[in-house]
mmCIF file of C-alpha atoms and ligand atoms in Angstrom:
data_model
loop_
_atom_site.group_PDB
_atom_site.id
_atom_site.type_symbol
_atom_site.label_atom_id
_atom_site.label_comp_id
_atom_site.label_asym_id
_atom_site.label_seq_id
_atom_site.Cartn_x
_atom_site.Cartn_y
_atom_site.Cartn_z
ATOM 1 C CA UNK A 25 -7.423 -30.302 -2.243
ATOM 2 C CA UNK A 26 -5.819 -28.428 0.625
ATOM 3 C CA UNK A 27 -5.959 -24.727 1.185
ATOM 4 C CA UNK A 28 -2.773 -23.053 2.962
ATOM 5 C CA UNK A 29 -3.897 -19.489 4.599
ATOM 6 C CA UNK A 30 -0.596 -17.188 4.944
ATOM 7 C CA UNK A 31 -0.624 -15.369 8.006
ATOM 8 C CA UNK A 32 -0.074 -12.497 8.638
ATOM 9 C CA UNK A 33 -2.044 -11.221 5.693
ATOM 10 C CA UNK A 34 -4.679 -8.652 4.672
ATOM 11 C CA UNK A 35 -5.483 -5.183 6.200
ATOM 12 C CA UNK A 36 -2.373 -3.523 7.842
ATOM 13 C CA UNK A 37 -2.893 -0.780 10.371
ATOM 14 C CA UNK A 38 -2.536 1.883 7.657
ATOM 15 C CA UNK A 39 -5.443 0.593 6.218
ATOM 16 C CA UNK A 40 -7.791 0.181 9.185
ATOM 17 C CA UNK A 41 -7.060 3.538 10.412
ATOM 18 C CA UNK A 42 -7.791 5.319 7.202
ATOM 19 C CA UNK A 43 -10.445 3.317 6.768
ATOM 20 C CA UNK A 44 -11.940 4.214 10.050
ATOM 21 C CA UNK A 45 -11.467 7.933 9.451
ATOM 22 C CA UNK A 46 -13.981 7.690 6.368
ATOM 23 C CA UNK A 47 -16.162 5.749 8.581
ATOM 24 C CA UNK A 48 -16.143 8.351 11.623
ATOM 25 C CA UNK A 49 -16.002 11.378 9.122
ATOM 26 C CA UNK A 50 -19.082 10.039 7.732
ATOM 27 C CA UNK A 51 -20.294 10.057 11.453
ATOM 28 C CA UNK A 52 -19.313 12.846 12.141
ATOM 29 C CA UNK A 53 -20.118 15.225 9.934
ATOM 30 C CA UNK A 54 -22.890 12.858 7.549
ATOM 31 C CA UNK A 55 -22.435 12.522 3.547
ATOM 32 C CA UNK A 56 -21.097 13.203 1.652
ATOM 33 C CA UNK A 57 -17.376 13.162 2.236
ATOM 34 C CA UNK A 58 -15.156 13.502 -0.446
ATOM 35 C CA UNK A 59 -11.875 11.251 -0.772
ATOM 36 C CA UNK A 60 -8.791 12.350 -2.741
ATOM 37 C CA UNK A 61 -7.814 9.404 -4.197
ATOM 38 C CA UNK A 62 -9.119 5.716 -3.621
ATOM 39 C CA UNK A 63 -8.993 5.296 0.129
ATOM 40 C CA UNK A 64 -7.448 2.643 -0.330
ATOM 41 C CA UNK A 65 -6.307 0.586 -3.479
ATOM 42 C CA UNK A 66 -9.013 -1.924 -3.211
ATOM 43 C CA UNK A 67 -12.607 -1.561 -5.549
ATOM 44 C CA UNK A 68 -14.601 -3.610 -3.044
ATOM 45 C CA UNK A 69 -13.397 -1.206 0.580
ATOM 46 C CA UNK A 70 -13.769 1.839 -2.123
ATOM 47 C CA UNK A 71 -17.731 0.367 -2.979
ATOM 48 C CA UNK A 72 -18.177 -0.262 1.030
ATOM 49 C CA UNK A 73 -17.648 3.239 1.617
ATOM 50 C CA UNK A 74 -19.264 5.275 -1.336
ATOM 51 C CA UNK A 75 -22.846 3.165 -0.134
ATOM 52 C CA UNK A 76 -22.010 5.008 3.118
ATOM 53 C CA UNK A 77 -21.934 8.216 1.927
ATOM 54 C CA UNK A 78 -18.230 9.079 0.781
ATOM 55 C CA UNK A 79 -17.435 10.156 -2.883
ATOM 56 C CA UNK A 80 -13.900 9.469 -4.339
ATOM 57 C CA UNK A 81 -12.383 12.087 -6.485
ATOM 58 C CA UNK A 82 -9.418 12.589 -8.062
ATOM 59 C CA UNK A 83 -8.470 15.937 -8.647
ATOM 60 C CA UNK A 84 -9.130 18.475 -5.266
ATOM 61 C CA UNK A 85 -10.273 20.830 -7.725
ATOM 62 C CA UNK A 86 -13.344 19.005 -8.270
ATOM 63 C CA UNK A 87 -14.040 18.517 -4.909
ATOM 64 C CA UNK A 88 -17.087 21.252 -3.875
ATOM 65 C CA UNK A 89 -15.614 24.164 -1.865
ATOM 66 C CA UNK A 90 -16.170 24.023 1.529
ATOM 67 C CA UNK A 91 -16.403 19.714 1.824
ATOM 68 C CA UNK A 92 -15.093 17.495 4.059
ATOM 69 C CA UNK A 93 -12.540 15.732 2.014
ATOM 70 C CA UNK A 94 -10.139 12.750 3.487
ATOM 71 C CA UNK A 95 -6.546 12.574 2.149
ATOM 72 C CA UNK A 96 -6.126 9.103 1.171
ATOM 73 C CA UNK A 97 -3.461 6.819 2.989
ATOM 74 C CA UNK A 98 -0.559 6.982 -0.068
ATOM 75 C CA UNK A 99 0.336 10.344 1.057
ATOM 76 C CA UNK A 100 -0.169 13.588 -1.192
ATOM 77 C CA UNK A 101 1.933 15.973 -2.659
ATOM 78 C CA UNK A 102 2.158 19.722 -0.535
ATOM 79 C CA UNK A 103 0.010 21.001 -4.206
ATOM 80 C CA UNK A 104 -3.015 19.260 -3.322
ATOM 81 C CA UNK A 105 -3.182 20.828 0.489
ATOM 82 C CA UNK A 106 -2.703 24.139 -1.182
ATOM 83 C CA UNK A 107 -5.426 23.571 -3.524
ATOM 84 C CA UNK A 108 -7.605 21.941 -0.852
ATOM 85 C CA UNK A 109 -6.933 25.825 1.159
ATOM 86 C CA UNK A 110 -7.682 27.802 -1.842
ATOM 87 C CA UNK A 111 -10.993 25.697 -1.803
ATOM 88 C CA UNK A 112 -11.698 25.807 2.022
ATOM 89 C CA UNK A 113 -11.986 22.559 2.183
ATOM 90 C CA UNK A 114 -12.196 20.634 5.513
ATOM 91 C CA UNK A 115 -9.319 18.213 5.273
ATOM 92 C CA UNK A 116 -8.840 14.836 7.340
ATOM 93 C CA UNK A 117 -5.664 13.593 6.521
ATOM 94 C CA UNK A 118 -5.410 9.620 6.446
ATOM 95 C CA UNK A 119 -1.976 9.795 5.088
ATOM 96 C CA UNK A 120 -0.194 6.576 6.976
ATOM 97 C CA UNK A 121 2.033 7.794 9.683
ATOM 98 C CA UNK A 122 5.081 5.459 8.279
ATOM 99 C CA UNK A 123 4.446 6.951 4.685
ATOM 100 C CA UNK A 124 4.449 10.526 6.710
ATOM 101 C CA UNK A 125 7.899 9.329 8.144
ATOM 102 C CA UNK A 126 9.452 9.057 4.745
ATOM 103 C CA UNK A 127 8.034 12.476 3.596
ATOM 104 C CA UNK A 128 9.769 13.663 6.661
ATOM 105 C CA UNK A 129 12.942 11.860 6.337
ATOM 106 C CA UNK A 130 12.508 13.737 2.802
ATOM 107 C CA UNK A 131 12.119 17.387 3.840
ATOM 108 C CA UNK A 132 15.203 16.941 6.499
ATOM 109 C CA UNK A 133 17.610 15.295 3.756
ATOM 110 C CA UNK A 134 17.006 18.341 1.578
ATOM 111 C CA UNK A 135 17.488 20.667 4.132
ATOM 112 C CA UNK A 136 20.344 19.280 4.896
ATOM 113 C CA UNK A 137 21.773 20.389 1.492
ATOM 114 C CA UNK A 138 21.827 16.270 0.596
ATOM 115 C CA UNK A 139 20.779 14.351 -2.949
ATOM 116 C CA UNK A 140 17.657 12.636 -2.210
ATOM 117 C CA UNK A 141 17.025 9.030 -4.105
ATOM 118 C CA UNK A 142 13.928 7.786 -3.935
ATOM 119 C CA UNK A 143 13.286 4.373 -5.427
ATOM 120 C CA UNK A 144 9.993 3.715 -6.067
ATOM 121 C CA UNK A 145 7.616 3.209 -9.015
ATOM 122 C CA UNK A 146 6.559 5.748 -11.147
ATOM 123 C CA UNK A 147 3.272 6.779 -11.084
ATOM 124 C CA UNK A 148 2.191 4.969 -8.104
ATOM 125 C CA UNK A 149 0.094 7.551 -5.877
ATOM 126 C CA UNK A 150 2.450 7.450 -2.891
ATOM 127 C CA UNK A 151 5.451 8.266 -5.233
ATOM 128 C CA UNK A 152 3.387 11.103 -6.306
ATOM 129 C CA UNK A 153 2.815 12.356 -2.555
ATOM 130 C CA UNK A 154 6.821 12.018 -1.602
ATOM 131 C CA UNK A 155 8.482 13.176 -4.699
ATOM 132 C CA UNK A 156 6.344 16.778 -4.216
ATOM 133 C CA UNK A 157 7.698 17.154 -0.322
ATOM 134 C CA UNK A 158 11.437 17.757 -1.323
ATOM 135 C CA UNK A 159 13.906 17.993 -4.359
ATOM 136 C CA UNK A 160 14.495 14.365 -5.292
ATOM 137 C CA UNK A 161 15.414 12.306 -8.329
ATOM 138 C CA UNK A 162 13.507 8.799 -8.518
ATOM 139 C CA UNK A 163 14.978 5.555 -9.537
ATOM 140 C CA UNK A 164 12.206 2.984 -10.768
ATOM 141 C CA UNK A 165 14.014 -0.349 -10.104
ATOM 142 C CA UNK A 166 11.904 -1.619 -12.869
ATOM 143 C CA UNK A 167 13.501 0.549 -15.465
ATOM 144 C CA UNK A 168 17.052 0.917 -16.955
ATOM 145 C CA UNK A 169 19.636 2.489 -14.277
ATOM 146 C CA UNK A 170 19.557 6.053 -15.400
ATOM 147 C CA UNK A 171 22.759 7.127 -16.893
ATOM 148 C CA UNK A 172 22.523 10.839 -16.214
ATOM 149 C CA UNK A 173 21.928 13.465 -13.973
ATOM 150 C CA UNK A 174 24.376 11.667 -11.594
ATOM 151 C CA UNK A 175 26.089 14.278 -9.666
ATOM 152 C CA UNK A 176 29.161 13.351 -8.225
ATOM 153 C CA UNK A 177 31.007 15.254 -4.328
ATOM 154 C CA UNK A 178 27.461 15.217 -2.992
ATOM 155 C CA UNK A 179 26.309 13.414 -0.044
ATOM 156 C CA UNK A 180 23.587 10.831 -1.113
ATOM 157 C CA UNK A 181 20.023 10.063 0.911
ATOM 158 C CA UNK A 182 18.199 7.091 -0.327
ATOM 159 C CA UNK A 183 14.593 6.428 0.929
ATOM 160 C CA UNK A 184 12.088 3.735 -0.737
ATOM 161 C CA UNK A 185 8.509 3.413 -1.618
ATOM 162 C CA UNK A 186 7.028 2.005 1.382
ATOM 163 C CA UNK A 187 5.324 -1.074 -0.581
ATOM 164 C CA UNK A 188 8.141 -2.338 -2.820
ATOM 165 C CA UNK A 189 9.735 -5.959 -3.457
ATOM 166 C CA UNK A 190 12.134 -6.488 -0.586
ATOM 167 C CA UNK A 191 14.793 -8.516 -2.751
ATOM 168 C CA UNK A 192 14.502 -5.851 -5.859
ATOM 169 C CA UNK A 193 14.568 -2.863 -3.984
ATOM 170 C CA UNK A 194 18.244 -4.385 -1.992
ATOM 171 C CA UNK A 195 18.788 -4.871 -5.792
ATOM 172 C CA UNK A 196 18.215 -1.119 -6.434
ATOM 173 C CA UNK A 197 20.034 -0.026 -3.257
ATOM 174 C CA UNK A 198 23.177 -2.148 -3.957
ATOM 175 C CA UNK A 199 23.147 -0.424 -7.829
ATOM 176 C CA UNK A 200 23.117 3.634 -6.174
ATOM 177 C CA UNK A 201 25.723 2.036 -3.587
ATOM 178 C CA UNK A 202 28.047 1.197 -6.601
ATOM 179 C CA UNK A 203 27.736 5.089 -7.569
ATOM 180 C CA UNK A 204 27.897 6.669 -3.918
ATOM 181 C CA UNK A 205 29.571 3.975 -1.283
ATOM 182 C CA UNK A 206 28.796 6.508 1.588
ATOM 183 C CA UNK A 207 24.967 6.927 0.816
ATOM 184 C CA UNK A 208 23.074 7.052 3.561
ATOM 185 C CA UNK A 209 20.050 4.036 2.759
ATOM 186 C CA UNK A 210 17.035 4.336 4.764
ATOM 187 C CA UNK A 211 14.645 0.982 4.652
ATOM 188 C CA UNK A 212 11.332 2.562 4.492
ATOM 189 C CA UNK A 213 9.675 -0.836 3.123
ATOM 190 C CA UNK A 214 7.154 -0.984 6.128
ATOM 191 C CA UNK A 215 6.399 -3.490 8.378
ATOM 192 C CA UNK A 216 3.184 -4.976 6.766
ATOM 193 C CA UNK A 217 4.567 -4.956 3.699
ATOM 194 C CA UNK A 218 7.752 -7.161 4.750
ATOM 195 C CA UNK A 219 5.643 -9.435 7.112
ATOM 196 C CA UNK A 220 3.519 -10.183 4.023
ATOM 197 C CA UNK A 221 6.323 -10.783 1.508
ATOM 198 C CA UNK A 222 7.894 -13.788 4.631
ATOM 199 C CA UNK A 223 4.280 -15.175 4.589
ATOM 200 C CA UNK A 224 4.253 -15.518 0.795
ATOM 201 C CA UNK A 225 7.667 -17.134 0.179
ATOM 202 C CA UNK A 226 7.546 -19.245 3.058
ATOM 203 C CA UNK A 227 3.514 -20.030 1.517
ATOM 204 C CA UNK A 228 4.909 -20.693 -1.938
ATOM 205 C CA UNK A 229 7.335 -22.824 -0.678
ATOM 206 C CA UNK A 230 4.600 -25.410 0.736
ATOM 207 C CA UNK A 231 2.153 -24.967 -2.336
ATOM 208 C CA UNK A 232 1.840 -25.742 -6.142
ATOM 209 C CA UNK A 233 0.062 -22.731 -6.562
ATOM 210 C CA UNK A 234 -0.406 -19.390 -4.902
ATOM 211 C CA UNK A 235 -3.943 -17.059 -5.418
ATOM 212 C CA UNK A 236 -3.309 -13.407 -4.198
ATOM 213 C CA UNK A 237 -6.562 -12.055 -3.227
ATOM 214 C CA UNK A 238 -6.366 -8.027 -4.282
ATOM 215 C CA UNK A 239 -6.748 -5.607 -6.458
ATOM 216 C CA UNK A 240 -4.823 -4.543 -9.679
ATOM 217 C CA UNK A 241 -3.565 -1.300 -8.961
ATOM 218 C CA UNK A 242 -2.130 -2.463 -5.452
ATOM 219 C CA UNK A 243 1.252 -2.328 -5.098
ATOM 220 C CA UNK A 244 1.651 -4.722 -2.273
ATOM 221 C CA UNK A 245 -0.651 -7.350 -3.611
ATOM 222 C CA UNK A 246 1.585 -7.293 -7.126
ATOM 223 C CA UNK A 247 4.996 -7.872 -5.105
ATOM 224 C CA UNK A 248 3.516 -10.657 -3.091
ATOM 225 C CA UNK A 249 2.144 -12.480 -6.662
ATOM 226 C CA UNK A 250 5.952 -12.019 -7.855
ATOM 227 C CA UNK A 251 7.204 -12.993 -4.493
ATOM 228 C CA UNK A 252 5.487 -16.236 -4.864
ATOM 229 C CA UNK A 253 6.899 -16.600 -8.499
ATOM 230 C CA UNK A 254 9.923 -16.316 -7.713
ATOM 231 C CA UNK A 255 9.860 -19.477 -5.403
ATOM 232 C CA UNK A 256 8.949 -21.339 -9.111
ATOM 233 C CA UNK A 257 4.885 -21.401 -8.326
ATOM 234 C CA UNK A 258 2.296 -19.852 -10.885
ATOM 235 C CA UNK A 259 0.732 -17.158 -8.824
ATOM 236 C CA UNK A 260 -2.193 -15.078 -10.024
ATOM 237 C CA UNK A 261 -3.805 -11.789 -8.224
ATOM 238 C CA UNK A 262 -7.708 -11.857 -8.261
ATOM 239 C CA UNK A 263 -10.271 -9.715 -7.025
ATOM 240 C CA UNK A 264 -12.485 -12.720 -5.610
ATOM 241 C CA UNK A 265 -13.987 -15.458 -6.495
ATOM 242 C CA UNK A 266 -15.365 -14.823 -9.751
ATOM 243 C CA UNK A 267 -11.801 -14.012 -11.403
ATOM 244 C CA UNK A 268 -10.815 -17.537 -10.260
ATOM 245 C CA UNK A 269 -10.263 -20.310 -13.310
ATOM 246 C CA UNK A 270 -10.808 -23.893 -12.313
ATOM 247 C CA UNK A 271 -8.328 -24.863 -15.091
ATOM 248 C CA UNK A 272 -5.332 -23.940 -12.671
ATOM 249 C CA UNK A 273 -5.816 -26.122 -10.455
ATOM 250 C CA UNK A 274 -6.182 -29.271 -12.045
ATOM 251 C CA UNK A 275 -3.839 -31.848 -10.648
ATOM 252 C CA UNK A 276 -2.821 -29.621 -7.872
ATOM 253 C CA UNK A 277 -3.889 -30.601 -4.175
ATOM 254 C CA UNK A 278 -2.060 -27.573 -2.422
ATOM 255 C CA UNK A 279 -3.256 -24.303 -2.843
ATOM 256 C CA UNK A 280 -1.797 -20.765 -1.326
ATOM 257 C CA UNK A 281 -3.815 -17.830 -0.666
ATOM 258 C CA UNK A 282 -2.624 -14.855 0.969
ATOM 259 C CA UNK A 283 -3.930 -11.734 0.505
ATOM 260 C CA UNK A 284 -2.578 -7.978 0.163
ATOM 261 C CA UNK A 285 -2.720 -5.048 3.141
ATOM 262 C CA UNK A 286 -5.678 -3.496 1.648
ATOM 263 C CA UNK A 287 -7.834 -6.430 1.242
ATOM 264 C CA UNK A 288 -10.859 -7.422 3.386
ATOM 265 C CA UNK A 289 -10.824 -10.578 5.045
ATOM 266 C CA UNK A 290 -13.971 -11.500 3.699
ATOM 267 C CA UNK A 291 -12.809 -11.635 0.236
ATOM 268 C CA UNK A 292 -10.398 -14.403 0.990
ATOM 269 C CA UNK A 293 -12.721 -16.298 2.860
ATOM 270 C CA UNK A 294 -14.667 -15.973 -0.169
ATOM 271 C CA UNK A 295 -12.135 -17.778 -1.903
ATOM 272 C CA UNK A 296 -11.719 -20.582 0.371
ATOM 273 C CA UNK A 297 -15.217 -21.776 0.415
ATOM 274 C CA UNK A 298 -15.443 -21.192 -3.671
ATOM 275 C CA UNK A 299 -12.731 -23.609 -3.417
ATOM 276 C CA UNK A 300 -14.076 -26.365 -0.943
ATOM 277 C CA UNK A 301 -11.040 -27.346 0.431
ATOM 278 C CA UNK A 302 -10.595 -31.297 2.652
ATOM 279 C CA UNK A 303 -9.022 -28.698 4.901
ATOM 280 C CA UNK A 304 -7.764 -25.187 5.540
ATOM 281 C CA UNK A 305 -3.787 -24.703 7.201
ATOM 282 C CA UNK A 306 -2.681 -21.839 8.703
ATOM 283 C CA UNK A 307 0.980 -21.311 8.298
ATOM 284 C CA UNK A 308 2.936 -18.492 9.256
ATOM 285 C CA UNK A 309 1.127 -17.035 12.158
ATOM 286 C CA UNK A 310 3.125 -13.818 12.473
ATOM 287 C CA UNK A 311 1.044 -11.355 15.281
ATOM 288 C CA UNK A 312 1.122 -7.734 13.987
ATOM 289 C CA UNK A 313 0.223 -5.598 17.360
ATOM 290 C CA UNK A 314 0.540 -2.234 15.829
ATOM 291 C CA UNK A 315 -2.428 0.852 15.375
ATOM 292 C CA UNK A 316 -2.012 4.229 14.901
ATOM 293 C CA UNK A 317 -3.569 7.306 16.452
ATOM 294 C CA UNK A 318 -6.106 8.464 15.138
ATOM 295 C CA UNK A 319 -6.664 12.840 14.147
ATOM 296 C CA UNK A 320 -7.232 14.598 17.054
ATOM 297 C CA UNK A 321 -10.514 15.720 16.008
ATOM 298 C CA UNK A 322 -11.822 12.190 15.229
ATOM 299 C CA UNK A 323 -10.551 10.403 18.434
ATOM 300 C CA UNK A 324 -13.621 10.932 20.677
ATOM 301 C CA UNK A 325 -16.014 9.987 17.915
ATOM 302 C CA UNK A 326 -17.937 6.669 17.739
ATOM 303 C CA UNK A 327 -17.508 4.271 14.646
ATOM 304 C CA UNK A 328 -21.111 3.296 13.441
ATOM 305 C CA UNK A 329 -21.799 -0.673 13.750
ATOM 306 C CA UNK A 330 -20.845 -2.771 10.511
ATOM 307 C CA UNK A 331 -17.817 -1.232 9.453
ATOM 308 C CA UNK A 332 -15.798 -2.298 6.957
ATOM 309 C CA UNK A 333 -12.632 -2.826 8.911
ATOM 310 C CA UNK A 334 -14.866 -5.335 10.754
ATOM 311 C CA UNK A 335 -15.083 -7.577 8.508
HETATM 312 S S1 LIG B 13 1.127 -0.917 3.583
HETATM 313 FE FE1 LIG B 13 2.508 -0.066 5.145
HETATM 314 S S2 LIG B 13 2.803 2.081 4.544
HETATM 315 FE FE2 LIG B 13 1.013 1.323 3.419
HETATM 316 S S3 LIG B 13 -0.749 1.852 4.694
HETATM 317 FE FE3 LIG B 13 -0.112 -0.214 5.311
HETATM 318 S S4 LIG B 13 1.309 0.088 7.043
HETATM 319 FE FE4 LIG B 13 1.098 2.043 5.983
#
């Protein structure tokens, strides 16, 4: 058997930098630090940190007044930074700029006296973050066009979750386009996200099966799973290792892995030698230059050796 390794894949700059904010808060200021919301939507980089020090809440009002307490990098809704002042908490916000972009874009279509569409998928903790920054109706391409509510002489801003299908959300797009031809469409899917989705078709297209190495309740590492079925290859999102079944790949001598922007590399390399491939092919090979700044008050601080983005 052959492994195929989709490049680019794993931990996008998002990631790393709010990943090295828990790290350098911890530094900085020493445990605990609280953080709203997984850090990131991945159990192991969540387990990596609370050894560390940092304790992941979910509600600010459980959070201790007076903590340090990082935002997490979905983006939160204005409620929780109120809450967070009533509190006087310390807040480090690891919000992703390019999710910070769309709650922008939000804030300035509203003003504008515009009908803000979001599509995006209910629930999901970035949705939550950008449907609190503005007046907006959402449109969950995975549910029934809504029929109502649908005003009509209004000018029409539509933004997207930043970690949706590519194909479904043009899909979603094209359907609000059929109701308001002038709408102003923004493409907020972000770069990682549509560098990842390329990887995985073009991956799928070379193998008879494709393992996404992620968690559950990421969004990225579910579109790249349906990505690859949709080329016509079973594709199955595991954790590691231990979630793999040796039945699947009976007969098959080309396997895919790829893995989603909040996944550790070590996790897939777990994989591969689990797997014990002949050989290991890199396809894709995609170079993804970008970082973001870090907050001002964390910039001259040193990250402590072993960190989890270094793996
Ligand atoms: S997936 Fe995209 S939006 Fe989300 S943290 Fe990474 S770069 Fe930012």
């Amino acid at each position: 058997m052959d492994v195929y390794l989709a490049s680019p894949r794993g931990f996008c700059a998002g990631v790393v930098r709010a990943v090295d904010i828990v790290e350098l808060a911890l530094a900085k200021f020493g445990p605990p630090v609280y953080v709203k919301h997984q850090i990131v939507h991945n159990p192991h980089v969540v387990a990596d940190l609370e050894a560390k020090g940092a304790r992941t809440i979910e509600h600010v009002e459980d959070i201790p007044h007076g903590a340090v307490v990082v935002f997490s990098a979905h983006g939160s809704p204005p409620s929780d930074y109120d809450a967070a002042r009533k509190q006087n908490l310390h807040v480090i916000d690891a919000t992703c700029p390019l999710v910070t972009r769309v709650h922008n874009e939000a804030k300035k279509y509203a003003r504008e006296g515009k009908q803000v569409i979001l599509v995006g998928h209910r629930g999901h903790q970035e949705v939550i973050g950008t449907t609190g920054q503005a007046p907006m109706t959402l449109f969950d391409e995975r549910e029934e066009f809504p029929s109502d509510g649908w005003k009509q002489g209004v000018e029409v801003a539509v933004l997207t979750q930043t970690t949706l299908s590519v194909r479904d959300t043009a899909k979603a797009v094209s359907e609000i386009q059929k109701r308001y031809p002038a709408a102003i469409v923004r493409n907020d899917i972000c770069y990682a996200t549509t560098n990842r989705q390329e990887a995985a078709q073009e991956l799928a297209k070379l193998t008879q099966i494709v393992l996404v190495i992620g968690a559950q309740n990421s969004s990225n590492c579910n579109r790249l799973r349906e990505v690859a079925i949709a080329e016509g290859v079973p594709a199955y999102l595991i954790n590691g290792p231990d979630e793999m079944n040796m039945e699947w790949f009976k007969g098959v001598k080309r396997v895919g892995i790829t893995s989603g922007a909040s996944t550790p590399e070590k996790l897939v390399q777990a994989v591969v030698k689990a797997l014990g491939p002949a050989s290991v092919i890199h396809i894709g090979g995609g170079e993804e230059n970008i970082t973001f700044t870090l907050p001002r008050e964390l910039r001259d601080s040193q990250k402590p050796a072993n960190t989890v983005s270094g793996d």
